[in-house]
Short mmCIF file of C-alpha atoms in Angstrom, two decimals:
data_model
loop_
_atom_site.label_atom_id
_atom_site.label_comp_id
_atom_site.label_asym_id
_atom_site.label_seq_id
_atom_site.Cartn_x
_atom_site.Cartn_y
_atom_site.Cartn_z
CA MET T 642 0.02 0.00 -0.01
CA PRO T 643 1.40 3.46 -0.84
CA SER T 644 2.44 5.68 2.04
CA LEU T 645 0.62 8.82 3.10
CA GLN T 646 3.33 10.93 1.56
CA GLN T 647 3.08 9.13 -1.78
CA ILE T 648 -0.68 9.63 -1.80
CA ARG T 649 -0.34 13.28 -0.81
CA THR T 650 2.14 13.83 -3.66
CA ALA T 651 -0.20 12.12 -6.19
CA LEU T 652 -3.18 14.22 -4.99
CA ASP T 653 -1.17 17.43 -5.18
CA GLY T 654 -0.02 16.52 -8.68
CA SER T 655 -3.60 15.96 -9.84
CA GLY T 656 -4.98 19.16 -8.39
CA GLN T 657 -6.83 17.32 -5.59
CA ALA T 658 -4.86 18.47 -2.47
CA HIS T 659 -8.12 19.45 -0.78
CA VAL T 660 -8.91 15.75 -0.23
CA LEU T 661 -6.56 15.73 2.76
CA ARG T 662 -7.72 19.06 4.14
CA PHE T 663 -9.18 17.51 7.31
CA TRP T 664 -6.50 14.82 7.84
CA PRO T 665 -5.21 16.37 11.12
CA GLU T 666 -8.78 16.25 12.56
CA LEU T 667 -9.13 12.48 12.09
CA ASP T 668 -8.22 10.05 14.81
CA SER T 669 -5.75 7.23 14.09
CA GLU T 670 -8.46 4.70 13.23
CA GLN T 671 -10.21 7.14 10.84
CA GLN T 672 -6.85 7.94 9.21
CA GLU T 673 -6.14 4.27 8.68
CA VAL T 674 -9.56 3.66 7.03
CA PHE T 675 -9.20 6.76 4.85
CA LEU T 676 -5.68 5.82 3.82
CA ARG T 677 -6.91 2.37 2.68
CA GLU T 678 -9.71 4.02 0.68
CA LEU T 679 -7.27 6.45 -1.01
CA ALA T 680 -4.87 3.61 -1.77
CA GLN T 681 -7.62 1.90 -3.78
CA LEU T 682 -8.07 4.90 -6.08
CA ASP T 683 -6.54 4.82 -9.51
CA LEU T 684 -4.31 7.75 -8.55
CA PRO T 685 -2.31 7.94 -11.79
CA ARG T 686 -5.57 8.47 -13.72
CA LEU T 687 -7.39 10.61 -11.13
CA GLU T 688 -6.55 13.92 -12.77
CA GLU T 689 -7.72 12.57 -16.15
CA HIS T 690 -10.96 11.28 -14.60
CA CYS T 691 -11.76 14.61 -12.89
CA ARG T 692 -10.99 16.67 -16.01
CA ALA T 693 -12.92 14.40 -18.27
CA ALA T 694 -15.97 14.46 -15.94
CA ALA T 695 -16.02 18.30 -15.84
CA GLU T 696 -15.52 18.58 -19.55
CA ALA T 697 -18.19 15.98 -20.31
CA ALA T 698 -20.73 17.74 -18.07
CA ALA T 699 -20.01 21.11 -19.65
CA ALA T 700 -20.26 19.64 -23.15
CA ALA T 701 -23.52 17.90 -22.31
CA SER T 702 -25.11 21.14 -21.08
CA CYS T 703 -24.46 23.04 -24.32
CA ALA T 704 -24.07 20.42 -27.01
CA PRO T 705 -26.82 20.21 -29.67
CA ASP T 706 -28.87 17.05 -29.71
CA ARG T 707 -27.52 14.34 -31.95
CA ASP T 708 -29.36 14.19 -35.24
CA LEU T 709 -29.83 10.49 -35.66
CA GLU T 710 -32.64 10.73 -38.13
CA PRO T 711 -30.72 10.11 -41.36
CA ASN T 712 -29.09 6.97 -39.99
CA LEU T 713 -31.82 5.56 -37.78
CA GLU T 714 -33.47 2.27 -38.71
CA PRO T 715 -35.30 -0.54 -36.89
CA VAL T 716 -33.66 -3.95 -36.24
CA PRO T 717 -34.04 -5.90 -39.53
CA PRO T 718 -36.64 -8.69 -39.53
CA GLU T 719 -34.03 -11.40 -40.07
CA SER T 720 -32.43 -10.43 -36.76
CA MET T 721 -35.77 -10.45 -34.83
CA GLY T 722 -37.82 -13.08 -33.09
CA SER T 723 -41.11 -12.61 -31.28
CA VAL T 724 -43.02 -14.66 -28.73
CA ARG T 725 -46.21 -13.26 -30.24
CA ARG T 726 -45.38 -13.39 -33.99
CA SER T 727 -42.79 -16.10 -34.61
CA ASP T 728 -43.87 -19.50 -35.92
CA PRO T 729 -44.81 -21.82 -32.99
CA ASP T 730 -42.52 -24.54 -34.39
CA CYS T 731 -39.66 -22.08 -34.35
CA LEU T 732 -40.42 -21.10 -30.77
CA ALA T 733 -40.50 -24.76 -29.69
CA GLY T 734 -37.24 -25.46 -31.48
CA TRP T 735 -35.51 -22.49 -29.86
CA GLU T 736 -36.71 -23.64 -26.45
CA ARG T 737 -35.39 -27.16 -27.08
CA GLU T 738 -32.00 -25.74 -28.06
CA GLY T 739 -31.97 -23.63 -24.88
CA PHE T 740 -32.74 -26.62 -22.68
CA LEU T 741 -30.02 -28.61 -24.45
CA GLN T 742 -27.41 -25.97 -23.64
CA ILE T 743 -28.63 -25.67 -20.03
CA SER T 744 -28.52 -29.51 -19.63
CA ARG T 745 -24.88 -29.42 -20.68
CA SER T 746 -24.05 -26.75 -18.03
CA ARG T 747 -23.07 -24.30 -20.73
CA VAL T 748 -25.39 -21.51 -19.51
CA ALA T 749 -24.81 -19.08 -16.65
CA VAL T 750 -26.84 -16.17 -15.33
CA LEU T 751 -25.24 -12.88 -14.37
CA LEU T 752 -27.08 -10.48 -12.07
CA LEU T 753 -26.37 -6.73 -12.08
CA ALA T 754 -26.90 -5.87 -8.38
CA GLY T 755 -24.71 -2.91 -7.62
CA GLY T 756 -27.44 -0.52 -6.60
CA GLN T 757 -29.09 0.11 -3.24
CA GLY T 758 -32.83 0.55 -2.76
CA THR T 759 -32.54 4.30 -2.07
CA ARG T 760 -35.52 5.25 -4.24
CA LEU T 761 -37.50 2.55 -2.48
CA GLY T 762 -36.79 4.24 0.83
CA VAL T 763 -34.39 1.52 2.08
CA ARG T 764 -30.61 1.43 2.55
CA TYR T 765 -30.05 -2.23 1.71
CA PRO T 766 -29.66 -3.95 -1.70
CA LYS T 767 -32.72 -4.10 -3.88
CA GLY T 768 -32.52 -7.85 -4.13
CA MET T 769 -33.33 -8.11 -0.42
CA PHE T 770 -36.58 -6.17 -0.88
CA ASP T 771 -39.95 -7.81 -0.03
CA VAL T 772 -42.64 -6.39 -2.32
CA GLY T 773 -45.42 -7.78 -0.11
CA LEU T 774 -46.12 -11.15 -1.68
CA PRO T 775 -48.25 -13.56 0.43
CA SER T 776 -45.12 -15.73 0.83
CA GLY T 777 -42.94 -12.83 1.88
CA LYS T 778 -40.30 -13.82 -0.64
CA THR T 779 -37.62 -11.34 -1.68
CA LEU T 780 -36.39 -10.70 -5.22
CA TYR T 781 -33.22 -12.77 -4.43
CA GLN T 782 -35.24 -15.71 -3.24
CA ILE T 783 -37.57 -15.65 -6.30
CA GLN T 784 -34.58 -15.58 -8.61
CA ALA T 785 -32.73 -18.33 -6.77
CA GLU T 786 -35.75 -20.60 -6.90
CA ARG T 787 -36.14 -19.97 -10.61
CA ILE T 788 -32.58 -21.18 -11.11
CA LEU T 789 -33.27 -24.35 -9.08
CA LYS T 790 -36.41 -24.99 -11.14
CA ILE T 791 -34.78 -24.49 -14.55
CA GLN T 792 -31.98 -26.90 -13.57
CA GLN T 793 -34.62 -29.43 -12.54
CA LEU T 794 -36.55 -28.98 -15.80
CA ALA T 795 -33.42 -29.40 -17.94
CA GLU T 796 -32.44 -32.52 -16.01
CA SER T 797 -35.89 -34.09 -16.32
CA ARG T 798 -36.17 -33.34 -20.05
CA LEU T 799 -32.68 -34.45 -21.05
CA GLY T 800 -31.67 -36.83 -18.34
CA SER T 801 -28.40 -35.18 -17.35
CA LYS T 802 -27.60 -33.39 -14.09
CA CYS T 803 -26.60 -29.81 -14.75
CA THR T 804 -25.63 -26.54 -13.07
CA VAL T 805 -26.55 -22.95 -13.90
CA PRO T 806 -23.92 -20.85 -12.07
CA TRP T 807 -25.12 -17.53 -10.69
CA TYR T 808 -22.69 -14.65 -10.98
CA ILE T 809 -23.71 -11.57 -8.99
CA MET T 810 -22.06 -8.24 -9.58
CA THR T 811 -22.25 -6.12 -6.48
CA SER T 812 -20.69 -2.81 -5.34
CA GLU T 813 -18.99 -1.57 -2.21
CA PHE T 814 -22.52 -0.80 -0.98
CA THR T 815 -24.09 -4.17 -1.62
CA LEU T 816 -21.43 -6.88 -1.39
CA LYS T 817 -21.31 -7.58 2.35
CA PRO T 818 -25.12 -7.23 2.94
CA THR T 819 -25.74 -9.57 -0.02
CA GLN T 820 -23.21 -12.14 1.21
CA THR T 821 -24.70 -12.05 4.67
CA PHE T 822 -28.27 -12.34 3.40
CA PHE T 823 -27.46 -15.38 1.29
CA GLN T 824 -25.64 -17.05 4.21
CA GLU T 825 -28.54 -16.38 6.58
CA ASN T 826 -30.93 -17.98 4.08
CA ALA T 827 -28.79 -21.03 3.35
CA HIS T 828 -28.24 -19.68 -0.21
CA PHE T 829 -31.91 -20.42 -0.93
CA GLY T 830 -31.09 -24.11 -1.60
CA LEU T 831 -28.39 -23.44 -4.16
CA GLN T 832 -24.86 -24.79 -3.82
CA PRO T 833 -22.71 -21.93 -2.42
CA SER T 834 -19.88 -22.89 -4.80
CA ASN T 835 -22.19 -22.12 -7.71
CA ILE T 836 -22.88 -18.53 -6.55
CA VAL T 837 -19.99 -16.18 -7.41
CA MET T 838 -20.23 -12.67 -6.08
CA PHE T 839 -17.85 -10.03 -7.30
CA GLU T 840 -17.47 -6.26 -6.94
CA GLN T 841 -17.57 -3.56 -9.55
CA ARG T 842 -15.29 -0.55 -9.32
CA MET T 843 -16.25 2.58 -7.49
CA ILE T 844 -15.28 5.98 -8.90
CA PRO T 845 -15.17 9.43 -7.24
CA ALA T 846 -17.99 11.92 -7.68
CA VAL T 847 -16.67 15.20 -9.02
CA THR T 848 -17.75 18.87 -8.79
CA PHE T 849 -18.50 20.84 -11.93
CA ASP T 850 -15.04 22.44 -11.76
CA GLY T 851 -13.32 18.99 -11.58
CA LYS T 852 -12.72 18.55 -7.83
CA VAL T 853 -13.25 15.23 -5.97
CA ILE T 854 -16.16 15.57 -3.57
CA LEU T 855 -15.61 14.80 0.10
CA GLU T 856 -18.61 13.05 1.58
CA ASP T 857 -17.18 13.36 5.06
CA LYS T 858 -13.91 14.62 6.48
CA GLY T 859 -12.36 11.23 5.95
CA LYS T 860 -14.33 9.81 3.07
CA ILE T 861 -14.62 10.48 -0.62
CA ALA T 862 -18.03 10.43 -2.26
CA MET T 863 -17.93 7.33 -4.41
CA ALA T 864 -20.40 5.71 -6.79
CA PRO T 865 -20.48 2.49 -8.81
CA ASP T 866 -19.40 3.00 -12.38
CA GLY T 867 -22.78 2.01 -13.81
CA ASN T 868 -23.90 -1.42 -14.95
CA GLY T 869 -21.50 -1.05 -17.87
CA GLY T 870 -18.79 -1.35 -15.24
CA LEU T 871 -19.45 -5.07 -15.65
CA TYR T 872 -16.71 -5.47 -18.29
CA GLN T 873 -13.96 -4.00 -16.11
CA ALA T 874 -15.23 -6.04 -13.17
CA LEU T 875 -15.10 -9.26 -15.22
CA GLU T 876 -11.42 -8.59 -15.74
CA ASP T 877 -10.65 -7.39 -12.24
CA ASN T 878 -12.21 -10.50 -10.64
CA GLY T 879 -11.19 -13.24 -13.08
CA VAL T 880 -14.84 -14.04 -13.78
CA LEU T 881 -14.41 -15.15 -17.40
CA GLU T 882 -11.65 -17.49 -16.35
CA ASP T 883 -14.03 -19.00 -13.79
CA MET T 884 -16.69 -19.42 -16.49
CA GLU T 885 -14.19 -21.15 -18.75
CA ARG T 886 -13.21 -23.59 -16.01
CA ARG T 887 -16.91 -24.46 -15.57
CA GLY T 888 -17.50 -24.91 -19.26
CA VAL T 889 -19.86 -21.92 -19.53
CA GLU T 890 -20.32 -20.67 -23.11
CA PHE T 891 -23.47 -18.54 -22.89
CA VAL T 892 -24.36 -15.87 -20.31
CA HIS T 893 -27.78 -14.41 -19.53
CA VAL T 894 -27.36 -10.92 -17.98
CA TYR T 895 -30.20 -9.05 -16.28
CA CYS T 896 -30.97 -6.37 -13.65
CA VAL T 897 -32.06 -7.24 -10.15
CA ASP T 898 -35.21 -5.18 -10.05
CA ASN T 899 -37.36 -7.08 -12.62
CA ILE T 900 -39.63 -9.37 -10.59
CA LEU T 901 -40.75 -11.26 -13.73
CA VAL T 902 -37.28 -12.10 -15.05
CA LYS T 903 -36.96 -15.64 -16.48
CA MET T 904 -33.62 -16.86 -15.26
CA ALA T 905 -31.53 -18.58 -17.98
CA ASP T 906 -34.64 -18.45 -20.17
CA PRO T 907 -34.32 -21.50 -22.47
CA LEU T 908 -36.33 -19.79 -25.22
CA PHE T 909 -34.08 -16.72 -25.26
CA VAL T 910 -30.85 -18.66 -24.96
CA GLY T 911 -31.94 -21.15 -27.64
CA PHE T 912 -33.04 -18.31 -29.99
CA CYS T 913 -29.65 -16.64 -29.71
CA VAL T 914 -27.70 -19.88 -30.07
CA ALA T 915 -29.80 -21.00 -33.11
CA LYS T 916 -29.24 -17.62 -34.77
CA GLY T 917 -25.47 -17.86 -34.18
CA ALA T 918 -25.54 -14.62 -32.18
CA ASP T 919 -22.70 -13.38 -29.99
CA CYS T 920 -25.01 -10.73 -28.41
CA GLY T 921 -28.75 -10.51 -27.98
CA ALA T 922 -31.39 -8.35 -26.29
CA LYS T 923 -34.84 -9.10 -24.98
CA VAL T 924 -37.31 -6.25 -25.63
CA VAL T 925 -40.94 -5.44 -24.98
CA GLU T 926 -43.22 -3.53 -27.31
CA LYS T 927 -43.45 0.08 -26.23
CA ALA T 928 -46.74 0.87 -24.51
CA HIS T 929 -47.09 4.06 -26.56
CA PRO T 930 -44.83 6.24 -28.76
CA ALA T 931 -43.81 8.61 -25.93
CA GLU T 932 -43.01 5.94 -23.34
CA PRO T 933 -39.70 7.00 -21.73
CA VAL T 934 -37.71 3.85 -22.52
CA GLY T 935 -34.58 3.33 -24.65
CA VAL T 936 -35.19 1.74 -28.04
CA VAL T 937 -33.09 -1.06 -29.49
CA CYS T 938 -32.49 -0.19 -33.14
CA ARG T 939 -29.65 0.48 -35.59
CA VAL T 940 -27.77 3.70 -36.27
CA GLY T 941 -25.75 3.63 -39.44
CA GLY T 942 -26.21 -0.12 -39.60
CA VAL T 943 -24.82 -0.59 -36.08
CA PRO T 944 -27.00 -2.00 -33.27
CA GLN T 945 -27.42 0.20 -30.21
CA VAL T 946 -29.87 1.52 -27.67
CA VAL T 947 -31.11 5.02 -28.47
CA GLU T 948 -32.59 7.05 -25.65
CA TYR T 949 -36.21 8.04 -26.15
CA SER T 950 -35.22 11.75 -25.88
CA GLU T 951 -33.00 11.33 -28.95
CA ILE T 952 -35.85 10.21 -31.19
CA ARG T 953 -38.06 12.91 -32.69
CA PRO T 954 -41.72 12.64 -31.68
CA GLU T 955 -42.84 12.18 -35.31
CA THR T 956 -40.36 9.36 -35.71
CA ALA T 957 -41.45 7.70 -32.49
CA ARG T 958 -45.05 7.84 -33.77
CA ARG T 959 -44.21 6.29 -37.15
CA ARG T 960 -46.12 3.09 -37.84
CA GLY T 961 -45.69 0.15 -40.25
CA PRO T 962 -48.21 -1.33 -42.71
CA ALA T 963 -49.98 -3.34 -39.95
CA GLY T 964 -50.26 -0.28 -37.66
CA GLU T 965 -47.36 -1.35 -35.45
CA LEU T 966 -44.81 1.17 -34.17
CA VAL T 967 -41.69 1.08 -36.30
CA TYR T 968 -39.47 1.86 -33.28
CA SER T 969 -41.21 -0.31 -30.75
CA ALA T 970 -38.34 -2.42 -29.28
CA GLY T 971 -38.23 -1.16 -25.68
CA ASN T 972 -34.99 -2.06 -23.89
CA ILE T 973 -35.45 -3.91 -20.58
CA CYS T 974 -31.81 -4.64 -19.64
CA ASN T 975 -32.09 -8.36 -20.35
CA HIS T 976 -29.25 -9.61 -22.51
CA PHE T 977 -27.44 -12.60 -23.94
CA PHE T 978 -23.71 -12.78 -24.50
CA THR T 979 -21.39 -15.55 -25.54
CA ARG T 980 -18.37 -15.89 -23.27
CA SER T 981 -16.09 -15.40 -26.23
CA PHE T 982 -17.80 -12.03 -27.03
CA LEU T 983 -17.33 -10.91 -23.40
CA GLN T 984 -13.67 -11.93 -23.68
CA ASP T 985 -13.34 -9.79 -26.80
CA VAL T 986 -14.95 -6.86 -24.99
CA VAL T 987 -12.64 -7.17 -22.02
CA GLU T 988 -9.49 -7.54 -24.15
CA THR T 989 -10.24 -5.14 -26.99
CA PHE T 990 -13.28 -2.94 -26.61
CA LYS T 991 -13.93 -1.99 -22.96
CA ASP T 992 -11.67 1.06 -23.03
CA GLN T 993 -13.63 2.37 -25.98
CA LEU T 994 -16.87 2.60 -24.03
CA LYS T 995 -17.72 6.25 -23.51
CA PRO T 996 -19.00 7.16 -20.04
CA HIS T 997 -22.34 8.91 -19.70
CA VAL T 998 -22.76 12.01 -17.53
CA ALA T 999 -25.17 11.86 -14.63
CA LEU T 1000 -25.70 15.07 -12.59
CA LYS T 1001 -26.51 14.19 -9.02
CA LYS T 1002 -27.22 15.78 -5.66
CA VAL T 1003 -24.17 14.54 -3.68
CA PRO T 1004 -23.95 15.21 0.07
CA PHE T 1005 -20.61 16.81 1.01
CA VAL T 1006 -18.62 18.64 3.65
CA ASP T 1007 -17.82 22.28 2.95
CA SER T 1008 -14.47 23.98 3.51
CA CYS T 1009 -15.34 24.42 7.20
CA GLY T 1010 -16.19 20.77 7.67
CA ASN T 1011 -19.98 21.23 7.81
CA GLN T 1012 -22.21 18.53 6.37
CA VAL T 1013 -24.32 19.83 3.46
CA LYS T 1014 -27.24 18.10 1.72
CA PRO T 1015 -27.67 19.93 -1.58
CA THR T 1016 -31.14 20.60 -3.00
CA GLU T 1017 -29.82 20.95 -6.57
CA PRO T 1018 -27.32 18.78 -8.51
CA ASN T 1019 -23.82 19.65 -7.47
CA GLY T 1020 -21.83 16.68 -8.65
CA ILE T 1021 -20.97 14.53 -11.64
CA LYS T 1022 -21.07 10.78 -11.64
CA MET T 1023 -19.73 9.06 -14.72
CA GLU T 1024 -21.54 5.87 -15.68
CA LYS T 1025 -21.27 3.20 -18.39
CA PHE T 1026 -24.16 1.14 -19.57
CA VAL T 1027 -24.15 -2.61 -20.10
CA PHE T 1028 -25.65 -2.16 -23.59
CA ASP T 1029 -22.84 0.09 -24.76
CA VAL T 1030 -21.13 -3.00 -26.18
CA PHE T 1031 -23.88 -3.70 -28.75
CA PRO T 1032 -22.02 -1.90 -31.55
CA PHE T 1033 -19.12 -4.37 -31.17
CA SER T 1034 -21.30 -7.36 -31.93
CA ARG T 1035 -20.73 -9.29 -35.13
CA SER T 1036 -24.14 -11.00 -34.92
CA PHE T 1037 -26.76 -9.14 -32.94
CA VAL T 1038 -30.35 -10.42 -32.47
CA VAL T 1039 -33.48 -9.26 -30.65
CA LEU T 1040 -36.30 -11.25 -29.10
CA GLU T 1041 -39.58 -9.51 -28.38
CA VAL T 1042 -41.47 -10.85 -25.37
CA ARG T 1043 -44.77 -9.98 -23.68
CA ARG T 1044 -44.44 -7.22 -21.14
CA GLU T 1045 -47.06 -8.75 -18.87
CA ASP T 1046 -45.11 -11.99 -18.71
CA GLU T 1047 -41.56 -10.74 -18.44
CA PHE T 1048 -41.14 -7.13 -17.36
CA SER T 1049 -42.26 -5.37 -14.25
CA PRO T 1050 -39.40 -3.33 -12.74
CA LEU T 1051 -39.16 -2.17 -9.13
CA LYS T 1052 -37.70 1.35 -9.03
CA ASN T 1053 -39.87 3.62 -6.89
CA ALA T 1054 -41.56 3.64 -3.49
CA ASP T 1055 -45.32 3.19 -3.31
CA GLY T 1056 -47.06 6.44 -4.12
CA ALA T 1057 -45.19 6.89 -7.39
CA PRO T 1058 -47.23 6.41 -10.56
CA SER T 1059 -45.35 3.32 -11.76
CA ASP T 1060 -42.65 0.72 -11.05
CA THR T 1061 -43.55 0.40 -7.32
CA PRO T 1062 -43.69 -2.55 -4.91
CA THR T 1063 -47.49 -2.63 -5.50
CA THR T 1064 -47.25 -2.73 -9.32
CA ALA T 1065 -44.50 -5.40 -9.18
CA ARG T 1066 -46.40 -7.55 -6.70
CA ASN T 1067 -49.69 -7.27 -8.65
CA ALA T 1068 -47.88 -8.09 -11.94
CA LEU T 1069 -46.50 -11.31 -10.51
CA LEU T 1070 -49.76 -12.38 -8.82
CA ALA T 1071 -51.76 -11.60 -11.98
CA GLN T 1072 -49.38 -13.77 -14.00
CA HIS T 1073 -49.83 -16.62 -11.53
CA CYS T 1074 -53.61 -16.27 -11.74
CA ARG T 1075 -53.38 -16.48 -15.54
CA TRP T 1076 -51.33 -19.67 -15.20
CA ALA T 1077 -53.84 -21.20 -12.76
CA ALA T 1078 -56.80 -20.23 -14.99
CA ALA T 1079 -55.03 -21.61 -18.08
CA ALA T 1080 -54.51 -24.93 -16.16
CA GLY T 1081 -58.27 -25.15 -15.63
CA ALA T 1082 -58.71 -23.76 -12.13
CA ALA T 1083 -61.66 -21.60 -11.06
CA LEU T 1084 -60.53 -18.63 -8.97
CA LEU T 1085 -62.58 -17.05 -6.16
CA ASP T 1086 -61.85 -13.87 -4.19
CA GLU T 1087 -61.94 -13.71 -0.42
CA GLN T 1088 -65.73 -13.31 -0.41
CA GLY T 1089 -66.19 -16.37 -2.64
CA ASN T 1090 -66.99 -14.35 -5.77
CA SER T 1091 -65.67 -15.63 -9.11
CA ILE T 1092 -62.63 -13.64 -10.30
CA GLN T 1093 -62.89 -12.49 -13.87
CA MET T 1094 -59.47 -12.29 -15.36
CA PRO T 1095 -58.82 -8.67 -16.54
CA PRO T 1096 -56.93 -7.77 -19.72
CA SER T 1097 -53.26 -8.28 -19.22
CA SER T 1098 -52.53 -4.59 -19.65
CA SER T 1099 -54.58 -3.75 -16.53
CA ALA T 1100 -53.75 -6.82 -14.45
CA GLU T 1101 -51.05 -5.14 -12.34
CA ASN T 1102 -53.67 -2.78 -10.91
CA HIS T 1103 -56.10 -5.59 -9.99
CA PRO T 1104 -55.89 -6.04 -6.19
CA ALA T 1105 -58.11 -9.18 -6.15
CA LEU T 1106 -55.52 -11.35 -7.92
CA LYS T 1107 -53.78 -13.01 -5.01
CA CYS T 1108 -52.69 -16.38 -6.25
CA GLU T 1109 -48.94 -16.99 -5.80
CA ILE T 1110 -47.21 -20.02 -7.32
CA SER T 1111 -43.76 -20.93 -6.05
CA PRO T 1112 -41.00 -21.01 -8.70
CA LEU T 1113 -40.14 -24.39 -7.24
CA VAL T 1114 -43.54 -25.60 -8.49
CA SER T 1115 -43.62 -23.90 -11.86
CA TYR T 1116 -41.00 -21.92 -13.79
CA PHE T 1117 -43.32 -20.46 -16.42
CA GLY T 1118 -46.76 -22.01 -16.08
CA GLU T 1119 -45.81 -25.61 -16.75
CA GLY T 1120 -46.66 -28.56 -14.43
CA LEU T 1121 -49.93 -27.21 -13.13
CA GLU T 1122 -52.13 -30.05 -14.37
CA PRO T 1123 -53.29 -30.85 -10.74
CA LEU T 1124 -55.14 -27.53 -10.73
CA LYS T 1125 -57.54 -28.64 -13.49
CA GLY T 1126 -61.14 -28.65 -12.25
CA LYS T 1127 -60.14 -27.27 -8.83
CA THR T 1128 -61.80 -24.24 -7.24
CA ILE T 1129 -59.25 -21.98 -5.52
CA ARG T 1130 -60.16 -19.28 -3.01
CA THR T 1131 -57.58 -16.51 -2.91
CA PRO T 1132 -55.29 -15.56 -1.36
CA PHE T 1133 -53.63 -18.85 -2.16
CA ILE T 1134 -49.99 -19.94 -2.20
CA LEU T 1135 -49.11 -22.97 -4.34
CA ASP T 1136 -45.88 -24.18 -2.85
CA GLY T 1137 -44.45 -27.70 -2.81
CA ALA T 1138 -46.65 -28.82 0.07
CA ALA T 1139 -49.81 -27.48 -1.48
CA ALA T 1140 -48.95 -29.03 -4.86
CA ALA T 1141 -48.40 -32.39 -3.22
CA GLU T 1142 -51.77 -32.13 -1.44
CA LEU T 1143 -53.54 -31.39 -4.74
CA GLN T 1144 -51.98 -34.47 -6.31
CA ALA T 1145 -52.92 -36.76 -3.38
#
């Protein structure tokens, strides 16, 4: 570890001498902790980072909007698949291919879990959040049980025992709480050796004039480097080497906050493998032209995600011959990569990823040592996005899925208009009610009245739908034959014990 004098010299040389302004006021223990934190900074590149952040923020505030119009085009049909529109035989074939790869232990899932639940009003990792399901299950438990079930399904279909390793990218904020939570819950039935947690880098927040922000007298304000920090983290932590040792060839990457995510989805994996893709994206059809979601498309023949604000309103409203939106492929941060593609990104392309500017309200200590909570953005955080690698793909494909089946994110506390614990909970329960009804069950509410299934688009706001099916019983609606002809009064939890009772 570098000495205090070496760190002081490096900070002085990069114009950041103020970082040690309060050093004499710290006790010996605080000094030791602060020194360790400073030693972990990339000091040789600190000056470059601070200057680049300030310049990028200044440029973003005055730069004209990119005119993408002449080069914008939708993903070509030959690179698209759709759960709603593709031939059923093709869908079945893609799913078989996916199960084949899973059965051979060639598929891993990789969770992006570096963020805390701050917008949810909690200070712990989002994956530990309980949205209020009848079972009380957290996002982590739901996802773990889906892994267990997909392994079981692959084994039963193809007769070979298999493993789907779970890689979890955390941050300084979420690593230890996540490790502890998994240990306290016996890793939700998964083998601990098949859960690999690793940490993404943290980078300093910077003022508009290029100065590192002090969060406290002995602590720099740090932030994860965005979910696009994945690629540096893969290298830092030897994750790709671990995948190679396990025989993993295909990686399903997703964000923690989607309660409906299909872990190692055999249809998606099989679609991408059958198409010979090195990179793929799941999308949902935009709800309306102005929906604030990035669009997966091509710019100058190169695949990428274009922010909704970069597409002109008249372009967003453009429709095809059948009345469908031309630019309808809404990005949901649900991706497929081959391991070899990730290796190429790490070795060749990751330093070409351009960071995005995020202006944030960053708590700080002023020159007198007083704590300040700003009411306006005062700092710059530089982030990279996981989809920034799409342009480097040699064979990029897109699979459109049904929003009501696969996408209900958890981002805001209850009271917000969307993406809340209530909307996420209702989306999952409504899906399970659809599964039960499709299996031939009659559903009753708590008063014994028959539940009429609402249109899928309004299901997440239907409070009467309180049927929860454990992922250990059904991964995506399969295996529910015992429900046929049964009358179920909600709220109802179909777990392993209840399923066994129905079959008795």
